[in-house]
CSV table of C-alpha atoms and ligand atoms in Angstrom, one decimal:
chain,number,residue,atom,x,y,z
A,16,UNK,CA,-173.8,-88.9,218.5
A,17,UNK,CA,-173.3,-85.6,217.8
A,18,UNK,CA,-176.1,-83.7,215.6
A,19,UNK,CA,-176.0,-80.6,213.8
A,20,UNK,CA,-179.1,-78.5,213.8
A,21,UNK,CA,-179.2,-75.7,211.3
A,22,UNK,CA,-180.0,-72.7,212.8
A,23,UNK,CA,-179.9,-69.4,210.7
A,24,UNK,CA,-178.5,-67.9,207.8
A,25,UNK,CA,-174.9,-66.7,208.6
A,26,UNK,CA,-175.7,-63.1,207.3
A,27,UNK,CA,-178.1,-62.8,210.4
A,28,UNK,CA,-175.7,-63.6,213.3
A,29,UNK,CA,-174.9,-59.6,214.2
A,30,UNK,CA,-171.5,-58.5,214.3
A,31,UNK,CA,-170.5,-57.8,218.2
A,32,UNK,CA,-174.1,-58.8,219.7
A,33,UNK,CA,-176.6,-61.6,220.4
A,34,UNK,CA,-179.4,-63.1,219.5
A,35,UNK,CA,-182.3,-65.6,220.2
A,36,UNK,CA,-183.1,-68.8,217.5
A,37,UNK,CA,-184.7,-71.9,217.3
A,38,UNK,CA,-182.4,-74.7,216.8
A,39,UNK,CA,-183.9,-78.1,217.3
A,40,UNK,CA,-187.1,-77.2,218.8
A,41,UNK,CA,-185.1,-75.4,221.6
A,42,UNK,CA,-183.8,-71.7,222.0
A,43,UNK,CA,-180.1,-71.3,222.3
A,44,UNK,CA,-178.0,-67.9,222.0
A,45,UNK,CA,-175.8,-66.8,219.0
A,46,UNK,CA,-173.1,-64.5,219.7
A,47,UNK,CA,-170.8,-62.7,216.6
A,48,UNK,CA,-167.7,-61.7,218.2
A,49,UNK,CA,-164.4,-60.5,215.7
A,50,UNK,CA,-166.0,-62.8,212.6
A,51,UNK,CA,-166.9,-65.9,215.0
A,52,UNK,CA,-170.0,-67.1,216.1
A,53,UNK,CA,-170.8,-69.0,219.7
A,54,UNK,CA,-173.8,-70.3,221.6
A,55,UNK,CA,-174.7,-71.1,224.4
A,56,UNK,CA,-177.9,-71.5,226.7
A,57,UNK,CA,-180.5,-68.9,226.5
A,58,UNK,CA,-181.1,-68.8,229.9
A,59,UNK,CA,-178.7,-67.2,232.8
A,60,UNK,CA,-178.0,-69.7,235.1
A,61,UNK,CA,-178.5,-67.3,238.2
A,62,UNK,CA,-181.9,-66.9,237.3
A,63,UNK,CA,-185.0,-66.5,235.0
A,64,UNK,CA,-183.1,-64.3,232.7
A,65,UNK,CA,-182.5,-64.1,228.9
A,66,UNK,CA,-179.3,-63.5,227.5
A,67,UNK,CA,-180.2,-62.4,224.4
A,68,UNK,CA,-181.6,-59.2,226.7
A,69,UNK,CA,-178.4,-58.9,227.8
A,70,UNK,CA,-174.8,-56.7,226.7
A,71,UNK,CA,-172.2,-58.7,225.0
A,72,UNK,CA,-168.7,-56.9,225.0
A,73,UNK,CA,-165.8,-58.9,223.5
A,74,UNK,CA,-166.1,-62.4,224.6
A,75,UNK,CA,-168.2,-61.6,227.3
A,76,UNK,CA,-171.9,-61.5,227.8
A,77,UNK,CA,-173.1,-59.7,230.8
A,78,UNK,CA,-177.1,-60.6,231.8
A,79,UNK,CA,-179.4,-58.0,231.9
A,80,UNK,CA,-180.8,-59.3,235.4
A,81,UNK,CA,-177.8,-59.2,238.2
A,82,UNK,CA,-174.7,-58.4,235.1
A,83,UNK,CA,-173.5,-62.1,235.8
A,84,UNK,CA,-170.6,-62.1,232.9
A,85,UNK,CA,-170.0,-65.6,230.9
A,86,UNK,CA,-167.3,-65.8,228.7
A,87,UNK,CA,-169.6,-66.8,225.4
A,88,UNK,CA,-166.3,-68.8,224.1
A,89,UNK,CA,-166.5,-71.6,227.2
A,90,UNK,CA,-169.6,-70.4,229.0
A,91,UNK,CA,-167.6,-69.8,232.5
A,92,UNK,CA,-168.8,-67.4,235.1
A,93,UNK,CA,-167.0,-64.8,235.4
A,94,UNK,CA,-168.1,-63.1,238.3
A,95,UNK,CA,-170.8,-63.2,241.0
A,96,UNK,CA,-173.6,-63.6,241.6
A,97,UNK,CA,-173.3,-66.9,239.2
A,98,UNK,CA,-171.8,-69.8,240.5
A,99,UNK,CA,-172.5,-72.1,237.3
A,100,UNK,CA,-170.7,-72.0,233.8
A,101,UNK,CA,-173.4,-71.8,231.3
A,102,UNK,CA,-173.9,-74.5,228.6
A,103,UNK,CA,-172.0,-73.8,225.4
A,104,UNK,CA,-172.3,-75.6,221.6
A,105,UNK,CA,-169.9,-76.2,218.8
A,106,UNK,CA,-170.8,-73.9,215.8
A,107,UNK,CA,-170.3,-74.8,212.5
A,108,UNK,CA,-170.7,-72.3,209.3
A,109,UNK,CA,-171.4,-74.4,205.8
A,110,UNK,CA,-173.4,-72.9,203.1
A,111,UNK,CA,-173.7,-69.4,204.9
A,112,UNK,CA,-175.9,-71.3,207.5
A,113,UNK,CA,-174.9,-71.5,211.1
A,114,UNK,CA,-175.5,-75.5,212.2
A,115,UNK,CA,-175.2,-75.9,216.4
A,116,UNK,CA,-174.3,-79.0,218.0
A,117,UNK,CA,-177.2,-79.6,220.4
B,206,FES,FE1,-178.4,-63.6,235.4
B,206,FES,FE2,-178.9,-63.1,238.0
B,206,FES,S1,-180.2,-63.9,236.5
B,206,FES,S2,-177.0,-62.8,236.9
């Protein structure tokens, strides 16, 4: 069954960049993008890479180590060199707190 992890307050989720939390003993990234929020795996699934280092413009996150692209909405590759999608979690806002399905 699905649980919901609370995560941060709402208010700290940067407009139009990312950021690193705990969320059930775990890191996971959380991405504002036009009023929305998304996360996904911290790490780049190329390599030993975090990214929460890396450039998010739009939708898209671009890792700071090779500029693999996901698509922080789905967590698809966008380009090379990644060949896997990149784990993504349903967000939920209640209370001004961001909860994460992990
Ligand atoms: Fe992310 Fe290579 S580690 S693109």
């Amino acid at each position: 069954s699905v649980q919901w992890i609370k995560a941060i307050e709402r208010a700290g989720v940067p407009e139009e960049d990312v950021i690193a939390v705990q969320a059930g003993g775990r890191e996971i990234a959380l991405y504002g993008v036009e009023g929305e929020v998304y996360a996904t795996d911290i790490l780049c699934t190329h390599g030993n890479a975090r990214l929460c280092d890396g450039f998010l413009t739009g939708h898209e996150i671009e890792c700071p180590l090779h500029q693999g692209r996901f698509d922080v909405r789905d967590g698809r590759a966008l380009c090379s060199p990644l060949r896997e999608n990149i784990a993504t979690y349903p967000v939920r806002i209640e209370d001004g707190m961001v909860f994460v399905a992990l």
